[in-house]
Amino acid sequence: MRIALSKIAHGRSGDKGDTSNIGIIAFNERHYPVLLREVTAERVKEFFGELVKGKVERYELPNLAALNFLLHEALGGGGTLSLRIDAQGKTLSAALLRMEIEVAHDEA
């Protein structure tokens, strides 16, 4: 079945220049394998589309049941250069939590 990522995880985001940093943390450790399988760098890049001009890197943090993503060239030049409403990328984790993922009934 398909569910929103927000059903099994929460997120935090921030910035460093023109790179957005998004952390996705499982509410329960048993959901970490679902995050590994479903929330890939490729899917995150596809989800954000043209908003992310550069590459997306994923870092795995199994001790925290979390993933960290760096979205390069995602903030229109960064906080002091960007004309975007959210130049620091603070809302990007909330946006990513709307991504739909596939889970088995026993994983939900």
PDB file of N, CA and C in Angstrom:
ATOM      1  N   MET A   1       0.836  -1.179   0.000  1.00  0.00           N
ATOM      2  CA  MET A   1       0.000   0.000   0.000  1.00  0.00           C
ATOM      3  C   MET A   1       0.883   1.244   0.000  1.00  0.00           C
ATOM      4  N   ARG A   2       0.320   2.336  -0.449  1.00  0.00           N
ATOM      5  CA  ARG A   2       1.060   3.592  -0.510  1.00  0.00           C
ATOM      6  C   ARG A   2       0.632   4.484   0.655  1.00  0.00           C
ATOM      7  N   ILE A   3       1.644   5.065   1.307  1.00  0.00           N
ATOM      8  CA  ILE A   3       1.392   5.994   2.411  1.00  0.00           C
ATOM      9  C   ILE A   3       2.330   7.185   2.259  1.00  0.00           C
ATOM     10  N   ALA A   4       1.985   8.272   2.924  1.00  0.00           N
ATOM     11  CA  ALA A   4       2.887   9.428   2.971  1.00  0.00           C
ATOM     12  C   ALA A   4       4.045   9.086   3.899  1.00  0.00           C
ATOM     13  N   LEU A   5       5.230   9.523   3.539  1.00  0.00           N
ATOM     14  CA  LEU A   5       6.419   9.318   4.370  1.00  0.00           C
ATOM     15  C   LEU A   5       6.188   9.814   5.794  1.00  0.00           C
ATOM     16  N   SER A   6       5.370  10.835   5.954  1.00  0.00           N
ATOM     17  CA  SER A   6       5.096  11.422   7.278  1.00  0.00           C
ATOM     18  C   SER A   6       4.431  10.447   8.237  1.00  0.00           C
ATOM     19  N   LYS A   7       3.884   9.352   7.740  1.00  0.00           N
ATOM     20  CA  LYS A   7       3.242   8.353   8.612  1.00  0.00           C
ATOM     21  C   LYS A   7       4.262   7.556   9.415  1.00  0.00           C
ATOM     22  N   ILE A   8       5.512   7.477   8.917  1.00  0.00           N
ATOM     23  CA  ILE A   8       6.515   6.672   9.621  1.00  0.00           C
ATOM     24  C   ILE A   8       7.769   7.454  10.013  1.00  0.00           C
ATOM     25  N   ALA A   9       7.835   8.744   9.635  1.00  0.00           N
ATOM     26  CA  ALA A   9       9.059   9.506   9.898  1.00  0.00           C
ATOM     27  C   ALA A   9       8.760  10.986  10.094  1.00  0.00           C
ATOM     28  N   HIS A  10       9.720  11.656  10.688  1.00  0.00           N
ATOM     29  CA  HIS A  10       9.664  13.117  10.780  1.00  0.00           C
ATOM     30  C   HIS A  10      10.943  13.663  10.166  1.00  0.00           C
ATOM     31  N   GLY A  11      11.009  14.971   9.976  1.00  0.00           N
ATOM     32  CA  GLY A  11      12.169  15.535   9.294  1.00  0.00           C
ATOM     33  C   GLY A  11      12.606  16.874   9.845  1.00  0.00           C
ATOM     34  N   ARG A  12      13.831  17.208   9.499  1.00  0.00           N
ATOM     35  CA  ARG A  12      14.427  18.507   9.826  1.00  0.00           C
ATOM     36  C   ARG A  12      15.181  18.970   8.593  1.00  0.00           C
ATOM     37  N   SER A  13      15.265  20.255   8.412  1.00  0.00           N
ATOM     38  CA  SER A  13      16.042  20.744   7.271  1.00  0.00           C
ATOM     39  C   SER A  13      16.675  22.087   7.579  1.00  0.00           C
ATOM     40  N   GLY A  14      17.696  22.370   6.813  1.00  0.00           N
ATOM     41  CA  GLY A  14      18.420  23.630   6.940  1.00  0.00           C
ATOM     42  C   GLY A  14      19.252  23.844   5.699  1.00  0.00           C
ATOM     43  N   ASP A  15      20.294  24.651   5.832  1.00  0.00           N
ATOM     44  CA  ASP A  15      21.059  24.993   4.642  1.00  0.00           C
ATOM     45  C   ASP A  15      22.513  25.253   4.965  1.00  0.00           C
ATOM     46  N   LYS A  16      23.301  25.212   3.935  1.00  0.00           N
ATOM     47  CA  LYS A  16      24.688  25.679   3.948  1.00  0.00           C
ATOM     48  C   LYS A  16      24.911  26.231   2.552  1.00  0.00           C
ATOM     49  N   GLY A  17      24.828  27.537   2.423  1.00  0.00           N
ATOM     50  CA  GLY A  17      24.956  28.150   1.103  1.00  0.00           C
ATOM     51  C   GLY A  17      23.791  27.756   0.211  1.00  0.00           C
ATOM     52  N   ASP A  18      24.094  27.189  -0.943  1.00  0.00           N
ATOM     53  CA  ASP A  18      23.074  26.800  -1.920  1.00  0.00           C
ATOM     54  C   ASP A  18      22.704  25.322  -1.800  1.00  0.00           C
ATOM     55  N   THR A  19      23.098  24.683  -0.694  1.00  0.00           N
ATOM     56  CA  THR A  19      22.806  23.265  -0.474  1.00  0.00           C
ATOM     57  C   THR A  19      21.830  23.120   0.683  1.00  0.00           C
ATOM     58  N   SER A  20      20.747  22.405   0.429  1.00  0.00           N
ATOM     59  CA  SER A  20      19.793  22.110   1.485  1.00  0.00           C
ATOM     60  C   SER A  20      20.168  20.782   2.127  1.00  0.00           C
ATOM     61  N   ASN A  21      19.989  20.706   3.424  1.00  0.00           N
ATOM     62  CA  ASN A  21      20.301  19.512   4.204  1.00  0.00           C
ATOM     63  C   ASN A  21      18.987  19.037   4.818  1.00  0.00           C
ATOM     64  N   ILE A  22      18.569  17.808   4.476  1.00  0.00           N
ATOM     65  CA  ILE A  22      17.309  17.269   4.991  1.00  0.00           C
ATOM     66  C   ILE A  22      17.586  15.980   5.752  1.00  0.00           C
ATOM     67  N   GLY A  23      17.136  15.931   6.991  1.00  0.00           N
ATOM     68  CA  GLY A  23      17.205  14.714   7.777  1.00  0.00           C
ATOM     69  C   GLY A  23      15.825  14.088   7.875  1.00  0.00           C
ATOM     70  N   ILE A  24      15.744  12.786   7.609  1.00  0.00           N
ATOM     71  CA  ILE A  24      14.498  12.033   7.738  1.00  0.00           C
ATOM     72  C   ILE A  24      14.739  10.965   8.801  1.00  0.00           C
ATOM     73  N   ILE A  25      13.947  10.996   9.865  1.00  0.00           N
ATOM     74  CA  ILE A  25      14.161  10.139  11.021  1.00  0.00           C
ATOM     75  C   ILE A  25      12.929   9.273  11.242  1.00  0.00           C
ATOM     76  N   ALA A  26      13.115   7.959  11.304  1.00  0.00           N
ATOM     77  CA  ALA A  26      12.002   7.040  11.542  1.00  0.00           C
ATOM     78  C   ALA A  26      11.462   7.227  12.955  1.00  0.00           C
ATOM     79  N   PHE A  27      10.139   7.206  13.089  1.00  0.00           N
ATOM     80  CA  PHE A  27       9.533   7.256  14.414  1.00  0.00           C
ATOM     81  C   PHE A  27       9.883   6.008  15.214  1.00  0.00           C
ATOM     82  N   ASN A  28      10.008   4.881  14.503  1.00  0.00           N
ATOM     83  CA  ASN A  28      10.280   3.600  15.128  1.00  0.00           C
ATOM     84  C   ASN A  28      11.407   2.924  14.343  1.00  0.00           C
ATOM     85  N   GLU A  29      12.362   2.335  15.044  1.00  0.00           N
ATOM     86  CA  GLU A  29      13.504   1.692  14.382  1.00  0.00           C
ATOM     87  C   GLU A  29      13.086   0.644  13.356  1.00  0.00           C
ATOM     88  N   ARG A  30      11.932   0.012  13.550  1.00  0.00           N
ATOM     89  CA  ARG A  30      11.504  -1.023  12.607  1.00  0.00           C
ATOM     90  C   ARG A  30      11.185  -0.453  11.223  1.00  0.00           C
ATOM     91  N   HIS A  31      11.011   0.863  11.146  1.00  0.00           N
ATOM     92  CA  HIS A  31      10.732   1.498   9.856  1.00  0.00           C
ATOM     93  C   HIS A  31      11.994   1.904   9.095  1.00  0.00           C
ATOM     94  N   TYR A  32      13.140   1.806   9.743  1.00  0.00           N
ATOM     95  CA  TYR A  32      14.387   2.208   9.075  1.00  0.00           C
ATOM     96  C   TYR A  32      14.630   1.432   7.778  1.00  0.00           C
ATOM     97  N   PRO A  33      14.421   0.107   7.730  1.00  0.00           N
ATOM     98  CA  PRO A  33      14.601  -0.606   6.460  1.00  0.00           C
ATOM     99  C   PRO A  33      13.678  -0.084   5.345  1.00  0.00           C
ATOM    100  N   VAL A  34      12.494   0.382   5.715  1.00  0.00           N
ATOM    101  CA  VAL A  34      11.577   0.964   4.727  1.00  0.00           C
ATOM    102  C   VAL A  34      12.181   2.255   4.185  1.00  0.00           C
ATOM    103  N   LEU A  35      12.732   3.082   5.068  1.00  0.00           N
ATOM    104  CA  LEU A  35      13.383   4.314   4.611  1.00  0.00           C
ATOM    105  C   LEU A  35      14.522   3.993   3.656  1.00  0.00           C
ATOM    106  N   LEU A  36      15.348   3.018   4.022  1.00  0.00           N
ATOM    107  CA  LEU A  36      16.474   2.644   3.161  1.00  0.00           C
ATOM    108  C   LEU A  36      16.011   2.235   1.771  1.00  0.00           C
ATOM    109  N   ARG A  37      14.952   1.465   1.733  1.00  0.00           N
ATOM    110  CA  ARG A  37      14.449   0.939   0.463  1.00  0.00           C
ATOM    111  C   ARG A  37      13.720   1.998  -0.367  1.00  0.00           C
ATOM    112  N   GLU A  38      12.909   2.805   0.281  1.00  0.00           N
ATOM    113  CA  GLU A  38      11.996   3.691  -0.439  1.00  0.00           C
ATOM    114  C   GLU A  38      12.501   5.118  -0.669  1.00  0.00           C
ATOM    115  N   VAL A  39      13.330   5.627   0.224  1.00  0.00           N
ATOM    116  CA  VAL A  39      13.727   7.036   0.139  1.00  0.00           C
ATOM    117  C   VAL A  39      15.173   7.101  -0.368  1.00  0.00           C
ATOM    118  N   THR A  40      15.309   6.902  -1.651  1.00  0.00           N
ATOM    119  CA  THR A  40      16.621   6.909  -2.294  1.00  0.00           C
ATOM    120  C   THR A  40      16.964   8.317  -2.766  1.00  0.00           C
ATOM    121  N   ALA A  41      18.223   8.539  -3.044  1.00  0.00           N
ATOM    122  CA  ALA A  41      18.656   9.836  -3.578  1.00  0.00           C
ATOM    123  C   ALA A  41      17.948  10.123  -4.903  1.00  0.00           C
ATOM    124  N   GLU A  42      17.789   9.095  -5.714  1.00  0.00           N
ATOM    125  CA  GLU A  42      17.134   9.265  -7.020  1.00  0.00           C
ATOM    126  C   GLU A  42      15.667   9.669  -6.858  1.00  0.00           C
ATOM    127  N   ARG A  43      14.980   9.035  -5.914  1.00  0.00           N
ATOM    128  CA  ARG A  43      13.569   9.373  -5.699  1.00  0.00           C
ATOM    129  C   ARG A  43      13.412  10.772  -5.126  1.00  0.00           C
ATOM    130  N   VAL A  44      14.331  11.173  -4.239  1.00  0.00           N
ATOM    131  CA  VAL A  44      14.273  12.521  -3.671  1.00  0.00           C
ATOM    132  C   VAL A  44      14.505  13.554  -4.780  1.00  0.00           C
ATOM    133  N   LYS A  45      15.489  13.303  -5.623  1.00  0.00           N
ATOM    134  CA  LYS A  45      15.766  14.216  -6.754  1.00  0.00           C
ATOM    135  C   LYS A  45      14.535  14.323  -7.652  1.00  0.00           C
ATOM    136  N   GLU A  46      13.932  13.188  -7.964  1.00  0.00           N
ATOM    137  CA  GLU A  46      12.734  13.173  -8.807  1.00  0.00           C
ATOM    138  C   GLU A  46      11.572  13.898  -8.129  1.00  0.00           C
ATOM    139  N   PHE A  47      11.409  13.708  -6.825  1.00  0.00           N
ATOM    140  CA  PHE A  47      10.325  14.342  -6.085  1.00  0.00           C
ATOM    141  C   PHE A  47      10.408  15.866  -6.170  1.00  0.00           C
ATOM    142  N   PHE A  48      11.605  16.410  -6.011  1.00  0.00           N
ATOM    143  CA  PHE A  48      11.764  17.861  -6.027  1.00  0.00           C
ATOM    144  C   PHE A  48      11.874  18.443  -7.433  1.00  0.00           C
ATOM    145  N   GLY A  49      12.129  17.608  -8.428  1.00  0.00           N
ATOM    146  CA  GLY A  49      12.146  18.060  -9.812  1.00  0.00           C
ATOM    147  C   GLY A  49      13.118  19.198 -10.061  1.00  0.00           C
ATOM    148  N   GLU A  50      12.641  20.217 -10.740  1.00  0.00           N
ATOM    149  CA  GLU A  50      13.479  21.348 -11.146  1.00  0.00           C
ATOM    150  C   GLU A  50      13.965  22.210  -9.982  1.00  0.00           C
ATOM    151  N   LEU A  51      13.395  22.023  -8.815  1.00  0.00           N
ATOM    152  CA  LEU A  51      13.832  22.798  -7.652  1.00  0.00           C
ATOM    153  C   LEU A  51      15.278  22.489  -7.286  1.00  0.00           C
ATOM    154  N   VAL A  52      15.691  21.240  -7.505  1.00  0.00           N
ATOM    155  CA  VAL A  52      17.069  20.826  -7.204  1.00  0.00           C
ATOM    156  C   VAL A  52      17.835  20.724  -8.516  1.00  0.00           C
ATOM    157  N   LYS A  53      18.723  21.669  -8.738  1.00  0.00           N
ATOM    158  CA  LYS A  53      19.469  21.719 -10.000  1.00  0.00           C
ATOM    159  C   LYS A  53      20.687  20.792  -9.984  1.00  0.00           C
ATOM    160  N   GLY A  54      21.256  20.552  -8.815  1.00  0.00           N
ATOM    161  CA  GLY A  54      22.450  19.719  -8.691  1.00  0.00           C
ATOM    162  C   GLY A  54      22.116  18.299  -8.266  1.00  0.00           C
ATOM    163  N   LYS A  55      23.134  17.621  -7.783  1.00  0.00           N
ATOM    164  CA  LYS A  55      22.961  16.223  -7.380  1.00  0.00           C
ATOM    165  C   LYS A  55      22.366  16.138  -5.974  1.00  0.00           C
ATOM    166  N   VAL A  56      21.836  14.958  -5.664  1.00  0.00           N
ATOM    167  CA  VAL A  56      21.329  14.647  -4.333  1.00  0.00           C
ATOM    168  C   VAL A  56      22.185  13.516  -3.774  1.00  0.00           C
ATOM    169  N   GLU A  57      22.706  13.731  -2.574  1.00  0.00           N
ATOM    170  CA  GLU A  57      23.513  12.707  -1.899  1.00  0.00           C
ATOM    171  C   GLU A  57      22.744  12.201  -0.684  1.00  0.00           C
ATOM    172  N   ARG A  58      22.825  10.888  -0.430  1.00  0.00           N
ATOM    173  CA  ARG A  58      22.169  10.294   0.738  1.00  0.00           C
ATOM    174  C   ARG A  58      23.218   9.690   1.658  1.00  0.00           C
ATOM    175  N   TYR A  59      23.071   9.967   2.946  1.00  0.00           N
ATOM    176  CA  TYR A  59      23.929   9.385   3.965  1.00  0.00           C
ATOM    177  C   TYR A  59      23.046   8.595   4.925  1.00  0.00           C
ATOM    178  N   GLU A  60      23.481   7.378   5.231  1.00  0.00           N
ATOM    179  CA  GLU A  60      22.720   6.497   6.114  1.00  0.00           C
ATOM    180  C   GLU A  60      23.238   6.602   7.542  1.00  0.00           C
ATOM    181  N   LEU A  61      22.319   6.724   8.488  1.00  0.00           N
ATOM    182  CA  LEU A  61      22.649   6.845   9.904  1.00  0.00           C
ATOM    183  C   LEU A  61      21.881   5.774  10.677  1.00  0.00           C
ATOM    184  N   PRO A  62      22.310   4.513  10.578  1.00  0.00           N
ATOM    185  CA  PRO A  62      21.550   3.423  11.192  1.00  0.00           C
ATOM    186  C   PRO A  62      21.417   3.543  12.708  1.00  0.00           C
ATOM    187  N   ASN A  63      22.401   4.111  13.379  1.00  0.00           N
ATOM    188  CA  ASN A  63      22.312   4.254  14.832  1.00  0.00           C
ATOM    189  C   ASN A  63      21.215   5.229  15.257  1.00  0.00           C
ATOM    190  N   LEU A  64      20.765   6.071  14.330  1.00  0.00           N
ATOM    191  CA  LEU A  64      19.684   7.017  14.594  1.00  0.00           C
ATOM    192  C   LEU A  64      18.397   6.646  13.862  1.00  0.00           C
ATOM    193  N   ALA A  65      18.441   5.566  13.077  1.00  0.00           N
ATOM    194  CA  ALA A  65      17.308   5.174  12.212  1.00  0.00           C
ATOM    195  C   ALA A  65      16.921   6.352  11.325  1.00  0.00           C
ATOM    196  N   ALA A  66      17.945   6.965  10.720  1.00  0.00           N
ATOM    197  CA  ALA A  66      17.731   8.187   9.958  1.00  0.00           C
ATOM    198  C   ALA A  66      18.528   8.193   8.654  1.00  0.00           C
ATOM    199  N   LEU A  67      18.087   9.051   7.756  1.00  0.00           N
ATOM    200  CA  LEU A  67      18.800   9.331   6.513  1.00  0.00           C
ATOM    201  C   LEU A  67      19.050  10.827   6.452  1.00  0.00           C
ATOM    202  N   ASN A  68      20.176  11.207   5.889  1.00  0.00           N
ATOM    203  CA  ASN A  68      20.484  12.614   5.684  1.00  0.00           C
ATOM    204  C   ASN A  68      20.718  12.833   4.201  1.00  0.00           C
ATOM    205  N   PHE A  69      20.083  13.854   3.661  1.00  0.00           N
ATOM    206  CA  PHE A  69      20.217  14.174   2.244  1.00  0.00           C
ATOM    207  C   PHE A  69      20.815  15.557   2.069  1.00  0.00           C
ATOM    208  N   LEU A  70      21.740  15.669   1.125  1.00  0.00           N
ATOM    209  CA  LEU A  70      22.253  16.968   0.694  1.00  0.00           C
ATOM    210  C   LEU A  70      21.716  17.211  -0.698  1.00  0.00           C
ATOM    211  N   LEU A  71      20.985  18.305  -0.863  1.00  0.00           N
ATOM    212  CA  LEU A  71      20.410  18.687  -2.144  1.00  0.00           C
ATOM    213  C   LEU A  71      21.211  19.878  -2.653  1.00  0.00           C
ATOM    214  N   HIS A  72      22.098  19.617  -3.586  1.00  0.00           N
ATOM    215  CA  HIS A  72      22.980  20.654  -4.108  1.00  0.00           C
ATOM    216  C   HIS A  72      22.251  21.538  -5.116  1.00  0.00           C
ATOM    217  N   GLU A  73      22.589  22.822  -5.081  1.00  0.00           N
ATOM    218  CA  GLU A  73      21.986  23.821  -5.968  1.00  0.00           C
ATOM    219  C   GLU A  73      20.461  23.796  -5.843  1.00  0.00           C
ATOM    220  N   ALA A  74      19.990  23.842  -4.589  1.00  0.00           N
ATOM    221  CA  ALA A  74      18.558  23.739  -4.331  1.00  0.00           C
ATOM    222  C   ALA A  74      17.938  25.001  -3.746  1.00  0.00           C
ATOM    223  N   LEU A  75      18.747  26.029  -3.506  1.00  0.00           N
ATOM    224  CA  LEU A  75      18.221  27.191  -2.786  1.00  0.00           C
ATOM    225  C   LEU A  75      18.358  28.503  -3.559  1.00  0.00           C
ATOM    226  N   GLY A  76      18.465  28.417  -4.859  1.00  0.00           N
ATOM    227  CA  GLY A  76      18.516  29.636  -5.664  1.00  0.00           C
ATOM    228  C   GLY A  76      19.694  30.527  -5.351  1.00  0.00           C
ATOM    229  N   GLY A  77      20.825  29.929  -4.959  1.00  0.00           N
ATOM    230  CA  GLY A  77      22.016  30.704  -4.655  1.00  0.00           C
ATOM    231  C   GLY A  77      22.310  30.815  -3.169  1.00  0.00           C
ATOM    232  N   GLY A  78      21.348  30.498  -2.321  1.00  0.00           N
ATOM    233  CA  GLY A  78      21.558  30.570  -0.879  1.00  0.00           C
ATOM    234  C   GLY A  78      20.871  31.759  -0.256  1.00  0.00           C
ATOM    235  N   GLY A  79      20.857  31.798   1.064  1.00  0.00           N
ATOM    236  CA  GLY A  79      20.109  32.774   1.844  1.00  0.00           C
ATOM    237  C   GLY A  79      20.301  34.228   1.471  1.00  0.00           C
ATOM    238  N   THR A  80      21.538  34.649   1.243  1.00  0.00           N
ATOM    239  CA  THR A  80      21.773  36.069   0.969  1.00  0.00           C
ATOM    240  C   THR A  80      21.613  36.425  -0.502  1.00  0.00           C
ATOM    241  N   LEU A  81      21.554  35.420  -1.375  1.00  0.00           N
ATOM    242  CA  LEU A  81      21.447  35.677  -2.809  1.00  0.00           C
ATOM    243  C   LEU A  81      20.080  35.352  -3.394  1.00  0.00           C
ATOM    244  N   SER A  82      19.355  34.490  -2.731  1.00  0.00           N
ATOM    245  CA  SER A  82      18.124  33.952  -3.290  1.00  0.00           C
ATOM    246  C   SER A  82      16.948  34.898  -3.124  1.00  0.00           C
ATOM    247  N   LEU A  83      16.061  34.880  -4.113  1.00  0.00           N
ATOM    248  CA  LEU A  83      14.815  35.629  -4.027  1.00  0.00           C
ATOM    249  C   LEU A  83      13.653  34.722  -3.642  1.00  0.00           C
ATOM    250  N   ARG A  84      13.947  33.472  -3.320  1.00  0.00           N
ATOM    251  CA  ARG A  84      12.905  32.524  -2.923  1.00  0.00           C
ATOM    252  C   ARG A  84      12.358  32.885  -1.550  1.00  0.00           C
ATOM    253  N   ILE A  85      11.107  32.518  -1.315  1.00  0.00           N
ATOM    254  CA  ILE A  85      10.478  32.765  -0.020  1.00  0.00           C
ATOM    255  C   ILE A  85      11.199  31.995   1.077  1.00  0.00           C
ATOM    256  N   ASP A  86      11.620  30.763   0.771  1.00  0.00           N
ATOM    257  CA  ASP A  86      12.313  29.916   1.743  1.00  0.00           C
ATOM    258  C   ASP A  86      13.761  29.723   1.298  1.00  0.00           C
ATOM    259  N   ALA A  87      14.554  30.771   1.388  1.00  0.00           N
ATOM    260  CA  ALA A  87      15.936  30.738   0.892  1.00  0.00           C
ATOM    261  C   ALA A  87      16.847  29.824   1.709  1.00  0.00           C
ATOM    262  N   GLN A  88      16.444  29.474   2.934  1.00  0.00           N
ATOM    263  CA  GLN A  88      17.241  28.578   3.766  1.00  0.00           C
ATOM    264  C   GLN A  88      16.745  27.134   3.712  1.00  0.00           C
ATOM    265  N   GLY A  89      15.710  26.852   2.967  1.00  0.00           N
ATOM    266  CA  GLY A  89      15.225  25.490   2.803  1.00  0.00           C
ATOM    267  C   GLY A  89      14.570  24.896   4.036  1.00  0.00           C
ATOM    268  N   LYS A  90      14.056  25.723   4.921  1.00  0.00           N
ATOM    269  CA  LYS A  90      13.468  25.233   6.174  1.00  0.00           C
ATOM    270  C   LYS A  90      12.205  24.400   5.950  1.00  0.00           C
ATOM    271  N   THR A  91      11.520  24.598   4.855  1.00  0.00           N
ATOM    272  CA  THR A  91      10.276  23.860   4.603  1.00  0.00           C
ATOM    273  C   THR A  91      10.477  22.610   3.741  1.00  0.00           C
ATOM    274  N   LEU A  92      11.693  22.368   3.273  1.00  0.00           N
ATOM    275  CA  LEU A  92      11.902  21.250   2.359  1.00  0.00           C
ATOM    276  C   LEU A  92      11.693  19.892   3.017  1.00  0.00           C
ATOM    277  N   SER A  93      11.999  19.752   4.297  1.00  0.00           N
ATOM    278  CA  SER A  93      11.746  18.460   4.949  1.00  0.00           C
ATOM    279  C   SER A  93      10.249  18.202   5.035  1.00  0.00           C
ATOM    280  N   ALA A  94       9.469  19.235   5.336  1.00  0.00           N
ATOM    281  CA  ALA A  94       8.013  19.071   5.380  1.00  0.00           C
ATOM    282  C   ALA A  94       7.476  18.677   4.009  1.00  0.00           C
ATOM    283  N   ALA A  95       8.034  19.257   2.972  1.00  0.00           N
ATOM    284  CA  ALA A  95       7.613  18.897   1.617  1.00  0.00           C
ATOM    285  C   ALA A  95       7.946  17.438   1.323  1.00  0.00           C
ATOM    286  N   LEU A  96       9.154  17.012   1.671  1.00  0.00           N
ATOM    287  CA  LEU A  96       9.565  15.635   1.391  1.00  0.00           C
ATOM    288  C   LEU A  96       8.698  14.632   2.154  1.00  0.00           C
ATOM    289  N   LEU A  97       8.232  14.986   3.328  1.00  0.00           N
ATOM    290  CA  LEU A  97       7.386  14.080   4.100  1.00  0.00           C
ATOM    291  C   LEU A  97       6.049  13.798   3.410  1.00  0.00           C
ATOM    292  N   ARG A  98       5.722  14.565   2.390  1.00  0.00           N
ATOM    293  CA  ARG A  98       4.505  14.315   1.603  1.00  0.00           C
ATOM    294  C   ARG A  98       4.727  13.275   0.515  1.00  0.00           C
ATOM    295  N   MET A  99       5.986  12.904   0.276  1.00  0.00           N
ATOM    296  CA  MET A  99       6.283  11.897  -0.741  1.00  0.00           C
ATOM    297  C   MET A  99       5.618  10.576  -0.364  1.00  0.00           C
ATOM    298  N   GLU A 100       4.988   9.936  -1.330  1.00  0.00           N
ATOM    299  CA  GLU A 100       4.358   8.647  -1.081  1.00  0.00           C
ATOM    300  C   GLU A 100       5.369   7.524  -1.250  1.00  0.00           C
ATOM    301  N   ILE A 101       5.303   6.570  -0.323  1.00  0.00           N
ATOM    302  CA  ILE A 101       6.185   5.424  -0.363  1.00  0.00           C
ATOM    303  C   ILE A 101       5.343   4.157  -0.337  1.00  0.00           C
ATOM    304  N   GLU A 102       5.933   3.074  -0.758  1.00  0.00           N
ATOM    305  CA  GLU A 102       5.264   1.775  -0.778  1.00  0.00           C
ATOM    306  C   GLU A 102       5.670   0.984   0.465  1.00  0.00           C
ATOM    307  N   VAL A 103       4.668   0.497   1.200  1.00  0.00           N
ATOM    308  CA  VAL A 103       4.928  -0.323   2.375  1.00  0.00           C
ATOM    309  C   VAL A 103       4.004  -1.538   2.361  1.00  0.00           C
ATOM    310  N   ALA A 104       4.489  -2.623   2.926  1.00  0.00           N
ATOM    311  CA  ALA A 104       3.635  -3.796   3.127  1.00  0.00           C
ATOM    312  C   ALA A 104       2.751  -3.535   4.341  1.00  0.00           C
ATOM    313  N   HIS A 105       1.650  -4.253   4.444  1.00  0.00           N
ATOM    314  CA  HIS A 105       0.736  -4.053   5.570  1.00  0.00           C
ATOM    315  C   HIS A 105       1.438  -4.223   6.914  1.00  0.00           C
ATOM    316  N   ASP A 106       2.365  -5.144   6.999  1.00  0.00           N
ATOM    317  CA  ASP A 106       3.053  -5.374   8.273  1.00  0.00           C
ATOM    318  C   ASP A 106       4.149  -4.349   8.545  1.00  0.00           C
ATOM    319  N   GLU A 107       4.446  -3.470   7.578  1.00  0.00           N
ATOM    320  CA  GLU A 107       5.466  -2.420   7.766  1.00  0.00           C
ATOM    321  C   GLU A 107       4.843  -1.095   8.191  1.00  0.00           C
ATOM    322  N   ALA A 108       3.551  -0.955   8.011  1.00  0.00           N
ATOM    323  CA  ALA A 108       2.889   0.328   8.286  1.00  0.00           C
ATOM    324  C   ALA A 108       2.717   0.590   9.771  1.00  0.00           C
TER     325      ALA A 108
END
